[in-house]
Amino acid sequence: MPADKGPNFVLRGALLALRSPEKQNRRGGTGSAGNFGQEVDRGPSAVHHAPLMALTVVVRSGDLKSQATITFDAPRIVIGRGDGCEIRLPDPSVSHRHASIRQRGSDYVVVDEGSSNGTFVGPVRLSPQAPRVVRSGDLIRVGRIWLELTTAQVLPTPNQSLVTKEIALALVASSLSADGELSAPRLFVTAGPDIGKELLLSEFDRVYGIGRAPNADLVLTDDDASRRHVEITRRGTQIFVRDLGSKNGAQLDGIRLEPKRDTAWPPHAKLALGASEFAFEDPVLAALSEIEAGRDEQMQAGDSIDPPNVAPSEALPNGPAQAPPIGTGDAAPIAQVPTRAAKPVKKTQGFRAVDAAVAVLALIVIGLSILGLTWLFRGN
C-alpha cells in the first residue's frame, strides 16, 4: 500500500447459498425484523429502497490516487481482513471476518460479526450480531477504516474477486510508499548480457514489453532476443507473461510458453528467453500475506478515527474528545505493515543513600542476632 493497507482501493470467499429469511425476502417476503432474532432500527435513519438496488462501497480511508469503489448485487457481503472477504481491508485493526452487509427485503442492514474493535454506523457502535438498517450515504467504520455506502440502480462491478484483490494490494502499496519503501513488483535480469537491469511493474493491467526494440519497457541487448519478445502484465496478485511469437521462444522453469497466450508466472519461477533469465519480487504481496496472517490489533480508547471530511466537534457533538487522525489530510491510517515490537529499555539505577542506610541497618540486625545466639549458647 500503499494498504493490507492504504493506503486504498478495492475490496479482498465463496459464499454459501443461504436458505434463510434473507433469501426469502428477495423472493418477496415481508422482511420482518425477526429474521435476525433482534429488533432492527426502523427509525428516521431507515430508508426503503427500490428492489434490487445495487450497493456501492467506497473506501474513505487511506491515500489512494483514485477512489476505491466496488458495487455489489448480492444477498450478503462480508467485510474483513481475510482472503475470502468481498471487502478486503488490510489493516490489523480489522478482524479477519469483521462485519457483513445483508439484503433484507428492499433494505440493507449491517451486522458486526463479533469483531475485536467493533463496527460503527456513524458514532454508534453496534452490538455483535445486532443488525442495523443503513441508508444511502451512511458512513460505517470497521476498526480504523471508514466506508461509505450508496445505493443506486447501477450494474455491479465485473470480476469482483479480482477487483477486491487489487484494492487490497493498492492499500498496502500506498502504505509502503508512504514509509519510503518499494511498493511495486520488481522484475530483474538474473543472467545474460543485461544482468542487473530492472523493471518496476507499478500499474495494474498495463502491458510491459521486453525485447530489443528501442521503445520496449525493458530494452535488451541480447542478440538472441526478438525486438518484441514477451509482454508482462500485472493482474491482482499475479504476474502474467505472453510470448509474442518470438523466433527463439520463451520458457518458464524449462517449460516452453505457448505463443500469443497469457501464462501465470509463479513467484519463484525463472523466465528464460534468448541468453537471458529473469525473476521478480513482490514486496506488496509479501506484506499483504503478513498482515492477513497476523493477529487483530486491539485499538485503545483514544484510537477512534473521526469520519472523513468531518471536524471532530461535528462528528460527535456530545461525545468524548477523540485523538486526531494520524497521517495527512483527513485520511485514516491503514494497512500498516506489522513490525517487531521494540525491546524494552532496561533502566539502570545508582546506589542511593536510602539503600545504604537499609544495608547498614540489616548488617546491625544480623550482628546483634549473632551476638545473641553466642550469649545463649555460652549460658547453656
mmCIF file of C-alpha atoms in Angstrom:
data_model
loop_
_atom_site.group_PDB
_atom_site.id
_atom_site.type_symbol
_atom_site.label_atom_id
_atom_site.label_comp_id
_atom_site.label_asym_id
_atom_site.label_seq_id
_atom_site.Cartn_x
_atom_site.Cartn_y
_atom_site.Cartn_z
ATOM 1 C CA MET A 1 0.000 0.000 0.000
ATOM 2 C CA PRO A 2 0.315 1.993 -0.485
ATOM 3 C CA ALA A 3 -2.639 -0.898 2.113
ATOM 4 C CA ASP A 4 -3.020 -4.756 3.830
ATOM 5 C CA LYS A 5 -3.223 -1.085 3.716
ATOM 6 C CA GLY A 6 -3.844 2.076 2.072
ATOM 7 C CA PRO A 7 -3.389 3.056 1.504
ATOM 8 C CA ASN A 8 -6.926 2.499 -0.632
ATOM 9 C CA PHE A 9 -8.509 0.542 -3.393
ATOM 10 C CA VAL A 10 -10.964 -2.275 -3.963
ATOM 11 C CA LEU A 11 -12.273 -4.929 -1.662
ATOM 12 C CA ARG A 12 -10.320 -8.667 -0.885
ATOM 13 C CA GLY A 13 -14.819 -16.001 -0.386
ATOM 14 C CA ALA A 14 -17.021 -18.070 -1.833
ATOM 15 C CA LEU A 15 -20.386 -17.590 -0.081
ATOM 16 C CA LEU A 16 -22.656 -20.459 0.859
ATOM 17 C CA ALA A 17 -26.092 -20.422 -0.697
ATOM 18 C CA LEU A 18 -28.224 -19.444 2.272
ATOM 19 C CA ARG A 19 -31.690 -20.847 2.789
ATOM 20 C CA SER A 20 -32.508 -18.084 5.214
ATOM 21 C CA PRO A 21 -35.166 -15.435 5.650
ATOM 22 C CA GLU A 22 -32.790 -13.038 3.900
ATOM 23 C CA LYS A 23 -33.043 -15.058 0.707
ATOM 24 C CA GLN A 24 -36.782 -15.427 1.094
ATOM 25 C CA ASN A 25 -37.054 -11.650 1.357
ATOM 26 C CA ARG A 26 -35.504 -11.297 -2.079
ATOM 27 C CA ARG A 27 -38.302 -13.531 -3.352
ATOM 28 C CA GLY A 28 -40.904 -11.171 -1.968
ATOM 29 C CA GLY A 29 -41.006 -11.933 1.774
ATOM 30 C CA THR A 30 -42.035 -9.360 4.321
ATOM 31 C CA GLY A 31 -38.525 -8.929 5.682
ATOM 32 C CA SER A 32 -39.550 -8.716 9.334
ATOM 33 C CA ALA A 33 -37.005 -7.873 11.997
ATOM 34 C CA GLY A 34 -37.363 -11.381 13.412
ATOM 35 C CA ASN A 35 -35.075 -12.689 10.669
ATOM 36 C CA PHE A 36 -32.092 -11.884 12.831
ATOM 37 C CA GLY A 37 -33.614 -12.517 16.252
ATOM 38 C CA GLN A 38 -33.262 -8.841 17.095
ATOM 39 C CA GLU A 39 -35.223 -5.689 16.559
ATOM 40 C CA VAL A 40 -33.959 -3.690 13.601
ATOM 41 C CA ASP A 41 -33.800 0.088 13.855
ATOM 42 C CA ARG A 42 -36.805 1.375 11.891
ATOM 43 C CA GLY A 43 -36.458 4.991 12.941
ATOM 44 C CA PRO A 44 -35.775 8.017 10.747
ATOM 45 C CA SER A 45 -32.418 6.547 9.674
ATOM 46 C CA ALA A 46 -34.150 3.637 7.948
ATOM 47 C CA VAL A 47 -34.826 4.201 4.274
ATOM 48 C CA HIS A 48 -36.633 1.816 1.933
ATOM 49 C CA HIS A 49 -35.011 1.465 -1.449
ATOM 50 C CA ALA A 50 -36.413 0.109 -4.674
ATOM 51 C CA PRO A 51 -35.967 -3.663 -5.072
ATOM 52 C CA LEU A 52 -32.613 -4.909 -6.386
ATOM 53 C CA MET A 53 -30.815 -1.612 -5.831
ATOM 54 C CA ALA A 54 -27.077 -2.259 -6.108
ATOM 55 C CA LEU A 55 -24.836 -1.363 -3.184
ATOM 56 C CA THR A 56 -21.626 0.579 -3.837
ATOM 57 C CA VAL A 57 -18.925 0.599 -1.156
ATOM 58 C CA VAL A 58 -16.339 3.387 -1.202
ATOM 59 C CA VAL A 59 -13.155 3.095 0.870
ATOM 60 C CA ARG A 60 -12.805 6.509 2.526
ATOM 61 C CA SER A 61 -9.560 5.848 4.400
ATOM 62 C CA GLY A 62 -6.051 5.803 3.029
ATOM 63 C CA ASP A 63 -4.243 7.829 0.389
ATOM 64 C CA LEU A 64 -5.159 6.287 -2.944
ATOM 65 C CA LYS A 65 -4.563 8.070 -6.219
ATOM 66 C CA SER A 66 -8.028 7.044 -7.380
ATOM 67 C CA GLN A 67 -11.202 6.382 -5.414
ATOM 68 C CA ALA A 68 -11.548 2.755 -4.342
ATOM 69 C CA THR A 69 -15.088 1.600 -5.068
ATOM 70 C CA ILE A 70 -16.826 -1.689 -5.729
ATOM 71 C CA THR A 71 -20.503 -2.320 -6.491
ATOM 72 C CA PHE A 72 -22.373 -5.441 -5.365
ATOM 73 C CA ASP A 73 -25.728 -7.020 -6.043
ATOM 74 C CA ALA A 74 -25.525 -9.925 -3.598
ATOM 75 C CA PRO A 75 -27.573 -11.039 -0.574
ATOM 76 C CA ARG A 76 -24.529 -10.966 1.723
ATOM 77 C CA ILE A 77 -21.228 -9.054 1.583
ATOM 78 C CA VAL A 78 -18.508 -9.936 4.095
ATOM 79 C CA ILE A 79 -16.075 -7.242 5.275
ATOM 80 C CA GLY A 80 -12.762 -8.221 6.827
ATOM 81 C CA ARG A 81 -9.027 -8.712 6.575
ATOM 82 C CA GLY A 82 -9.142 -12.292 5.317
ATOM 83 C CA ASP A 83 -8.620 -13.507 1.769
ATOM 84 C CA GLY A 84 -12.198 -14.751 1.427
ATOM 85 C CA CYS A 85 -13.908 -11.421 2.143
ATOM 86 C CA GLU A 86 -15.779 -9.466 -0.524
ATOM 87 C CA ILE A 87 -14.482 -6.222 1.012
ATOM 88 C CA ARG A 88 -10.855 -6.919 1.896
ATOM 89 C CA LEU A 89 -9.235 -4.334 4.163
ATOM 90 C CA PRO A 90 -5.570 -4.993 5.007
ATOM 91 C CA ASP A 91 -5.365 -3.280 8.382
ATOM 92 C CA PRO A 92 -4.512 -5.024 11.685
ATOM 93 C CA SER A 93 -7.441 -3.261 13.409
ATOM 94 C CA VAL A 94 -9.869 -5.075 11.085
ATOM 95 C CA SER A 95 -10.753 -8.648 12.094
ATOM 96 C CA HIS A 96 -10.445 -11.495 9.617
ATOM 97 C CA ARG A 97 -14.252 -11.646 9.434
ATOM 98 C CA HIS A 98 -15.285 -8.282 10.826
ATOM 99 C CA ALA A 99 -18.806 -7.420 9.625
ATOM 100 C CA SER A 100 -21.322 -8.153 6.910
ATOM 101 C CA ILE A 101 -23.850 -6.204 4.872
ATOM 102 C CA ARG A 102 -27.027 -8.104 4.064
ATOM 103 C CA GLN A 103 -30.042 -7.542 1.877
ATOM 104 C CA ARG A 104 -33.260 -7.697 3.853
ATOM 105 C CA GLY A 105 -36.183 -7.156 1.586
ATOM 106 C CA SER A 106 -35.653 -3.758 -0.022
ATOM 107 C CA ASP A 107 -33.242 -2.628 2.724
ATOM 108 C CA TYR A 108 -29.609 -3.224 3.523
ATOM 109 C CA VAL A 109 -28.532 -3.997 7.094
ATOM 110 C CA VAL A 110 -25.037 -4.063 8.570
ATOM 111 C CA VAL A 111 -24.097 -6.675 11.189
ATOM 112 C CA ASP A 112 -20.985 -6.882 13.360
ATOM 113 C CA GLU A 113 -19.675 -10.456 13.218
ATOM 114 C CA GLY A 114 -18.050 -10.412 16.665
ATOM 115 C CA SER A 115 -15.058 -8.278 15.670
ATOM 116 C CA SER A 116 -12.276 -7.240 18.060
ATOM 117 C CA ASN A 117 -12.654 -3.481 17.550
ATOM 118 C CA GLY A 118 -16.325 -3.144 16.699
ATOM 119 C CA THR A 119 -18.443 -1.873 13.812
ATOM 120 C CA PHE A 120 -19.815 1.676 13.854
ATOM 121 C CA VAL A 121 -22.611 3.365 11.924
ATOM 122 C CA GLY A 122 -21.573 6.982 12.295
ATOM 123 C CA PRO A 123 -20.721 7.400 16.005
ATOM 124 C CA VAL A 124 -22.891 4.435 17.135
ATOM 125 C CA ARG A 125 -21.164 1.138 17.919
ATOM 126 C CA LEU A 126 -23.231 -1.927 17.030
ATOM 127 C CA SER A 127 -23.698 -4.867 19.355
ATOM 128 C CA PRO A 128 -22.419 -8.155 17.876
ATOM 129 C CA GLN A 129 -24.959 -9.854 15.626
ATOM 130 C CA ALA A 130 -27.440 -6.969 16.064
ATOM 131 C CA PRO A 131 -28.485 -5.796 12.562
ATOM 132 C CA ARG A 132 -28.977 -2.109 11.809
ATOM 133 C CA VAL A 133 -30.631 -0.684 8.724
ATOM 134 C CA VAL A 134 -28.393 1.677 6.745
ATOM 135 C CA ARG A 135 -29.349 4.267 4.190
ATOM 136 C CA SER A 136 -27.599 5.531 1.091
ATOM 137 C CA GLY A 137 -24.790 7.906 2.071
ATOM 138 C CA ASP A 138 -24.170 6.372 5.513
ATOM 139 C CA LEU A 139 -20.602 6.073 6.786
ATOM 140 C CA ILE A 140 -19.638 2.915 8.650
ATOM 141 C CA ARG A 141 -16.351 2.186 10.405
ATOM 142 C CA VAL A 142 -14.644 -1.183 10.836
ATOM 143 C CA GLY A 143 -11.560 -0.914 13.001
ATOM 144 C CA ARG A 144 -9.812 2.233 11.753
ATOM 145 C CA ILE A 145 -11.330 2.107 8.283
ATOM 146 C CA TRP A 146 -14.265 4.243 7.121
ATOM 147 C CA LEU A 147 -16.535 3.023 4.329
ATOM 148 C CA GLU A 148 -19.276 4.964 2.557
ATOM 149 C CA LEU A 149 -22.360 3.096 1.383
ATOM 150 C CA THR A 150 -24.503 4.265 -1.543
ATOM 151 C CA THR A 151 -27.358 2.578 -3.361
ATOM 152 C CA ALA A 152 -28.394 3.133 -6.960
ATOM 153 C CA GLN A 153 -29.740 1.286 -9.962
ATOM 154 C CA VAL A 154 -26.352 0.538 -11.480
ATOM 155 C CA LEU A 155 -24.620 -2.593 -12.718
ATOM 156 C CA PRO A 156 -22.420 -4.500 -10.268
ATOM 157 C CA THR A 157 -18.655 -4.399 -10.673
ATOM 158 C CA PRO A 158 -17.413 -7.177 -13.003
ATOM 159 C CA ASN A 159 -14.656 -9.547 -11.831
ATOM 160 C CA GLN A 160 -15.258 -8.612 -8.194
ATOM 161 C CA SER A 161 -12.761 -11.113 -6.784
ATOM 162 C CA LEU A 162 -10.016 -9.606 -8.930
ATOM 163 C CA VAL A 163 -11.033 -6.051 -8.084
ATOM 164 C CA THR A 164 -11.050 -6.750 -4.345
ATOM 165 C CA LYS A 165 -7.502 -8.138 -4.556
ATOM 166 C CA GLU A 166 -6.329 -5.080 -6.454
ATOM 167 C CA ILE A 167 -7.875 -2.756 -3.878
ATOM 168 C CA ALA A 168 -6.160 -4.578 -1.016
ATOM 169 C CA LEU A 169 -2.830 -4.532 -2.837
ATOM 170 C CA ALA A 170 -3.208 -0.846 -3.654
ATOM 171 C CA LEU A 171 -3.878 -0.048 0.017
ATOM 172 C CA VAL A 172 -0.780 -1.907 1.137
ATOM 173 C CA ALA A 173 1.286 -0.358 -1.654
ATOM 174 C CA SER A 174 0.140 3.108 -0.571
ATOM 175 C CA SER A 175 1.274 2.432 2.980
ATOM 176 C CA LEU A 176 4.664 1.127 1.880
ATOM 177 C CA SER A 177 5.191 4.123 -0.386
ATOM 178 C CA ALA A 178 4.310 6.495 2.450
ATOM 179 C CA ASP A 179 7.059 4.841 4.503
ATOM 180 C CA GLY A 180 9.542 5.231 1.646
ATOM 181 C CA GLU A 181 9.619 1.505 0.857
ATOM 182 C CA LEU A 182 9.430 -0.196 -2.539
ATOM 183 C CA SER A 183 5.770 -0.900 -3.307
ATOM 184 C CA ALA A 184 5.726 -2.320 -6.849
ATOM 185 C CA PRO A 185 6.771 -5.759 -8.088
ATOM 186 C CA ARG A 186 10.310 -5.666 -9.410
ATOM 187 C CA LEU A 187 11.345 -7.690 -12.448
ATOM 188 C CA PHE A 188 15.107 -8.085 -12.873
ATOM 189 C CA VAL A 189 17.583 -9.828 -15.165
ATOM 190 C CA THR A 190 19.480 -12.596 -13.341
ATOM 191 C CA ALA A 191 21.606 -13.897 -16.235
ATOM 192 C CA GLY A 192 22.700 -12.779 -19.694
ATOM 193 C CA PRO A 193 24.263 -9.667 -21.214
ATOM 194 C CA ASP A 194 21.779 -7.372 -19.440
ATOM 195 C CA ILE A 195 22.202 -8.821 -15.944
ATOM 196 C CA GLY A 196 21.219 -6.306 -13.275
ATOM 197 C CA LYS A 197 18.640 -4.426 -15.345
ATOM 198 C CA GLU A 198 15.280 -3.923 -13.600
ATOM 199 C CA LEU A 199 11.680 -3.064 -14.473
ATOM 200 C CA LEU A 200 9.079 -1.907 -11.930
ATOM 201 C CA LEU A 201 5.562 -3.231 -12.608
ATOM 202 C CA SER A 202 3.823 -0.352 -10.861
ATOM 203 C CA GLU A 203 0.466 -0.356 -12.722
ATOM 204 C CA PHE A 204 -2.282 -2.969 -12.769
ATOM 205 C CA ASP A 205 -3.372 -4.265 -16.207
ATOM 206 C CA ARG A 206 -0.689 -2.314 -18.033
ATOM 207 C CA VAL A 207 1.209 -4.279 -20.691
ATOM 208 C CA TYR A 208 5.009 -4.075 -20.313
ATOM 209 C CA GLY A 209 7.114 -5.051 -23.330
ATOM 210 C CA ILE A 210 10.509 -6.758 -23.207
ATOM 211 C CA GLY A 211 12.788 -7.081 -26.231
ATOM 212 C CA ARG A 212 15.432 -5.395 -28.368
ATOM 213 C CA ALA A 213 13.079 -2.684 -29.697
ATOM 214 C CA PRO A 214 14.124 0.817 -28.561
ATOM 215 C CA ASN A 215 10.602 1.551 -27.329
ATOM 216 C CA ALA A 216 10.368 -1.591 -25.173
ATOM 217 C CA ASP A 217 9.809 -1.054 -21.468
ATOM 218 C CA LEU A 218 12.872 -3.193 -20.785
ATOM 219 C CA VAL A 219 15.344 -2.899 -23.669
ATOM 220 C CA LEU A 220 17.661 -5.897 -24.112
ATOM 221 C CA THR A 221 21.000 -6.129 -25.870
ATOM 222 C CA ASP A 222 20.702 -9.916 -26.097
ATOM 223 C CA ASP A 223 21.216 -10.852 -29.781
ATOM 224 C CA ASP A 224 19.061 -13.971 -29.319
ATOM 225 C CA ALA A 225 16.055 -11.907 -28.177
ATOM 226 C CA SER A 226 13.413 -10.656 -30.634
ATOM 227 C CA ARG A 227 12.566 -6.975 -30.986
ATOM 228 C CA ARG A 228 9.229 -7.640 -29.281
ATOM 229 C CA HIS A 229 9.838 -10.869 -27.423
ATOM 230 C CA VAL A 230 7.417 -11.078 -24.479
ATOM 231 C CA GLU A 231 4.819 -8.963 -22.700
ATOM 232 C CA ILE A 232 4.323 -8.815 -18.920
ATOM 233 C CA THR A 233 1.002 -7.894 -17.258
ATOM 234 C CA ARG A 234 0.148 -7.492 -13.572
ATOM 235 C CA ARG A 235 -3.391 -8.565 -12.596
ATOM 236 C CA GLY A 236 -4.441 -8.771 -8.984
ATOM 237 C CA THR A 237 -1.879 -10.844 -7.108
ATOM 238 C CA GLN A 238 -0.430 -12.471 -10.222
ATOM 239 C CA ILE A 239 2.057 -11.660 -12.955
ATOM 240 C CA PHE A 240 1.322 -12.957 -16.475
ATOM 241 C CA VAL A 241 3.783 -13.403 -19.341
ATOM 242 C CA ARG A 242 2.958 -13.769 -23.049
ATOM 243 C CA ASP A 243 5.322 -14.870 -25.810
ATOM 244 C CA LEU A 244 4.609 -12.603 -28.791
ATOM 245 C CA GLY A 245 5.582 -15.257 -31.335
ATOM 246 C CA SER A 246 9.306 -14.720 -30.893
ATOM 247 C CA LYS A 247 11.825 -16.596 -33.063
ATOM 248 C CA ASN A 248 13.521 -18.445 -30.186
ATOM 249 C CA GLY A 249 10.551 -18.632 -27.834
ATOM 250 C CA ALA A 250 10.484 -18.253 -24.038
ATOM 251 C CA GLN A 251 10.386 -20.677 -21.119
ATOM 252 C CA LEU A 252 9.130 -20.648 -17.530
ATOM 253 C CA ASP A 253 11.191 -23.050 -15.415
ATOM 254 C CA GLY A 254 12.097 -25.032 -18.520
ATOM 255 C CA ILE A 255 8.553 -25.227 -19.937
ATOM 256 C CA ARG A 256 8.145 -23.509 -23.299
ATOM 257 C CA LEU A 257 5.398 -20.866 -23.390
ATOM 258 C CA GLU A 258 2.567 -21.200 -25.851
ATOM 259 C CA PRO A 259 2.748 -18.200 -28.207
ATOM 260 C CA LYS A 260 0.087 -15.497 -28.046
ATOM 261 C CA ARG A 261 -1.313 -16.781 -24.747
ATOM 262 C CA ASP A 262 -1.033 -15.381 -21.216
ATOM 263 C CA THR A 263 0.654 -17.712 -18.725
ATOM 264 C CA ALA A 264 0.741 -17.116 -14.966
ATOM 265 C CA TRP A 265 4.280 -16.558 -13.690
ATOM 266 C CA PRO A 266 4.746 -18.345 -10.327
ATOM 267 C CA PRO A 267 6.604 -16.270 -7.708
ATOM 268 C CA HIS A 268 9.868 -18.248 -7.689
ATOM 269 C CA ALA A 269 9.977 -19.374 -11.320
ATOM 270 C CA LYS A 270 12.633 -18.191 -13.776
ATOM 271 C CA LEU A 271 11.738 -16.782 -17.179
ATOM 272 C CA ALA A 272 14.256 -17.590 -19.905
ATOM 273 C CA LEU A 273 14.440 -16.006 -23.342
ATOM 274 C CA GLY A 274 17.428 -15.943 -25.648
ATOM 275 C CA ALA A 275 20.536 -15.956 -23.445
ATOM 276 C CA SER A 276 18.788 -14.066 -20.626
ATOM 277 C CA GLU A 277 16.957 -15.121 -17.465
ATOM 278 C CA PHE A 278 14.506 -13.098 -15.363
ATOM 279 C CA ALA A 279 12.928 -13.267 -11.904
ATOM 280 C CA PHE A 280 10.605 -10.989 -9.945
ATOM 281 C CA GLU A 281 9.883 -9.953 -6.353
ATOM 282 C CA ASP A 282 6.620 -8.526 -4.996
ATOM 283 C CA PRO A 283 7.058 -6.677 -1.644
ATOM 284 C CA VAL A 284 3.367 -5.737 -1.532
ATOM 285 C CA LEU A 285 2.199 -9.329 -1.798
ATOM 286 C CA ALA A 286 4.642 -10.354 0.939
ATOM 287 C CA ALA A 287 3.415 -7.544 3.217
ATOM 288 C CA LEU A 288 -0.239 -8.366 2.498
ATOM 289 C CA SER A 289 0.317 -12.011 3.443
ATOM 290 C CA GLU A 290 1.984 -10.909 6.679
ATOM 291 C CA ILE A 291 -0.903 -8.595 7.582
ATOM 292 C CA GLU A 292 -3.574 -11.193 6.839
ATOM 293 C CA ALA A 293 -1.785 -13.881 8.852
ATOM 294 C CA GLY A 294 -1.300 -11.643 11.882
ATOM 295 C CA ARG A 295 -3.473 -11.252 14.952
ATOM 296 C CA ASP A 296 -6.019 -8.497 15.433
ATOM 297 C CA GLU A 297 -4.563 -5.288 16.817
ATOM 298 C CA GLN A 298 -6.617 -4.128 19.794
ATOM 299 C CA MET A 299 -7.443 -0.433 19.481
ATOM 300 C CA GLN A 300 -7.271 1.764 22.565
ATOM 301 C CA ALA A 301 -9.951 4.177 23.754
ATOM 302 C CA GLY A 302 -8.113 7.149 22.273
ATOM 303 C CA ASP A 303 -7.577 5.485 18.877
ATOM 304 C CA SER A 304 -11.012 6.326 17.446
ATOM 305 C CA ILE A 305 -10.823 7.873 13.989
ATOM 306 C CA ASP A 306 -13.073 10.786 13.040
ATOM 307 C CA PRO A 307 -15.220 10.416 9.916
ATOM 308 C CA PRO A 308 -13.584 11.734 6.731
ATOM 309 C CA ASN A 309 -14.187 15.415 5.941
ATOM 310 C CA VAL A 310 -15.922 15.960 9.283
ATOM 311 C CA ALA A 311 -14.439 18.024 12.100
ATOM 312 C CA PRO A 312 -14.263 16.269 15.496
ATOM 313 C CA SER A 313 -16.853 18.630 17.010
ATOM 314 C CA GLU A 314 -19.269 17.857 14.168
ATOM 315 C CA ALA A 315 -18.698 14.141 14.246
ATOM 316 C CA LEU A 316 -19.543 13.634 17.914
ATOM 317 C CA PRO A 317 -21.099 16.833 19.302
ATOM 318 C CA ASN A 318 -21.981 15.258 22.646
ATOM 319 C CA GLY A 319 -19.309 12.593 22.780
ATOM 320 C CA PRO A 320 -15.899 12.460 24.420
ATOM 321 C CA ALA A 321 -12.894 14.113 22.873
ATOM 322 C CA GLN A 322 -11.079 11.914 20.372
ATOM 323 C CA ALA A 323 -7.492 11.725 19.251
ATOM 324 C CA PRO A 324 -6.873 13.363 15.872
ATOM 325 C CA PRO A 325 -6.362 11.037 12.920
ATOM 326 C CA ILE A 326 -2.800 10.009 12.196
ATOM 327 C CA GLY A 327 -1.325 10.982 8.845
ATOM 328 C CA THR A 328 -2.062 13.778 6.427
ATOM 329 C CA GLY A 329 -5.353 15.377 5.489
ATOM 330 C CA ASP A 330 -8.462 13.504 6.535
ATOM 331 C CA ALA A 331 -7.081 10.095 5.687
ATOM 332 C CA ALA A 332 -7.128 7.487 8.408
ATOM 333 C CA PRO A 333 -4.142 5.184 8.906
ATOM 334 C CA ILE A 334 -4.478 1.903 7.046
ATOM 335 C CA ALA A 335 -2.524 -1.175 6.099
ATOM 336 C CA GLN A 336 0.491 -0.503 8.266
ATOM 337 C CA VAL A 337 2.939 -3.348 7.747
ATOM 338 C CA PRO A 338 3.448 -5.195 11.052
ATOM 339 C CA THR A 339 6.815 -4.607 12.664
ATOM 340 C CA ARG A 340 8.532 -6.299 15.556
ATOM 341 C CA ALA A 341 7.902 -4.612 18.849
ATOM 342 C CA ALA A 342 10.851 -2.674 20.194
ATOM 343 C CA LYS A 343 12.642 -4.332 23.086
ATOM 344 C CA PRO A 344 12.026 -2.526 26.370
ATOM 345 C CA VAL A 345 14.945 -0.469 27.605
ATOM 346 C CA LYS A 346 16.170 -1.567 30.999
ATOM 347 C CA LYS A 347 16.573 1.366 33.336
ATOM 348 C CA THR A 348 19.673 1.385 35.481
ATOM 349 C CA GLN A 349 19.601 2.984 38.895
ATOM 350 C CA GLY A 350 22.515 4.121 41.077
ATOM 351 C CA PHE A 351 23.158 3.116 44.708
ATOM 352 C CA ARG A 352 21.099 5.651 46.645
ATOM 353 C CA ALA A 353 21.602 6.891 50.256
ATOM 354 C CA VAL A 354 18.421 5.155 51.358
ATOM 355 C CA ASP A 355 19.781 1.853 50.025
ATOM 356 C CA ALA A 356 22.988 2.376 52.047
ATOM 357 C CA ALA A 357 21.035 3.063 55.244
ATOM 358 C CA VAL A 358 18.946 -0.061 54.766
ATOM 359 C CA ALA A 359 22.085 -2.156 54.192
ATOM 360 C CA VAL A 360 23.768 -0.816 57.351
ATOM 361 C CA LEU A 361 20.634 -1.468 59.389
ATOM 362 C CA ALA A 362 20.447 -5.016 58.047
ATOM 363 C CA LEU A 363 24.086 -5.634 58.996
ATOM 364 C CA ILE A 364 23.459 -4.324 62.541
ATOM 365 C CA VAL A 365 20.452 -6.641 62.953
ATOM 366 C CA ILE A 366 22.473 -9.604 61.697
ATOM 367 C CA GLY A 367 25.338 -8.731 64.058
ATOM 368 C CA LEU A 368 23.055 -8.434 67.076
ATOM 369 C CA SER A 369 21.439 -11.747 66.182
ATOM 370 C CA ILE A 370 24.831 -13.448 66.071
ATOM 371 C CA LEU A 371 25.819 -11.948 69.448
ATOM 372 C CA GLY A 372 22.524 -13.059 70.981
ATOM 373 C CA LEU A 373 22.964 -16.620 69.743
ATOM 374 C CA THR A 374 26.545 -16.684 71.051
ATOM 375 C CA TRP A 375 25.465 -15.479 74.506
ATOM 376 C CA LEU A 376 22.624 -18.032 74.544
ATOM 377 C CA PHE A 377 24.864 -20.997 73.742
ATOM 378 C CA ARG A 378 27.516 -19.929 76.327
ATOM 379 C CA GLY A 379 24.831 -19.607 79.023
ATOM 380 C CA ASN A 380 23.811 -23.228 78.342
#
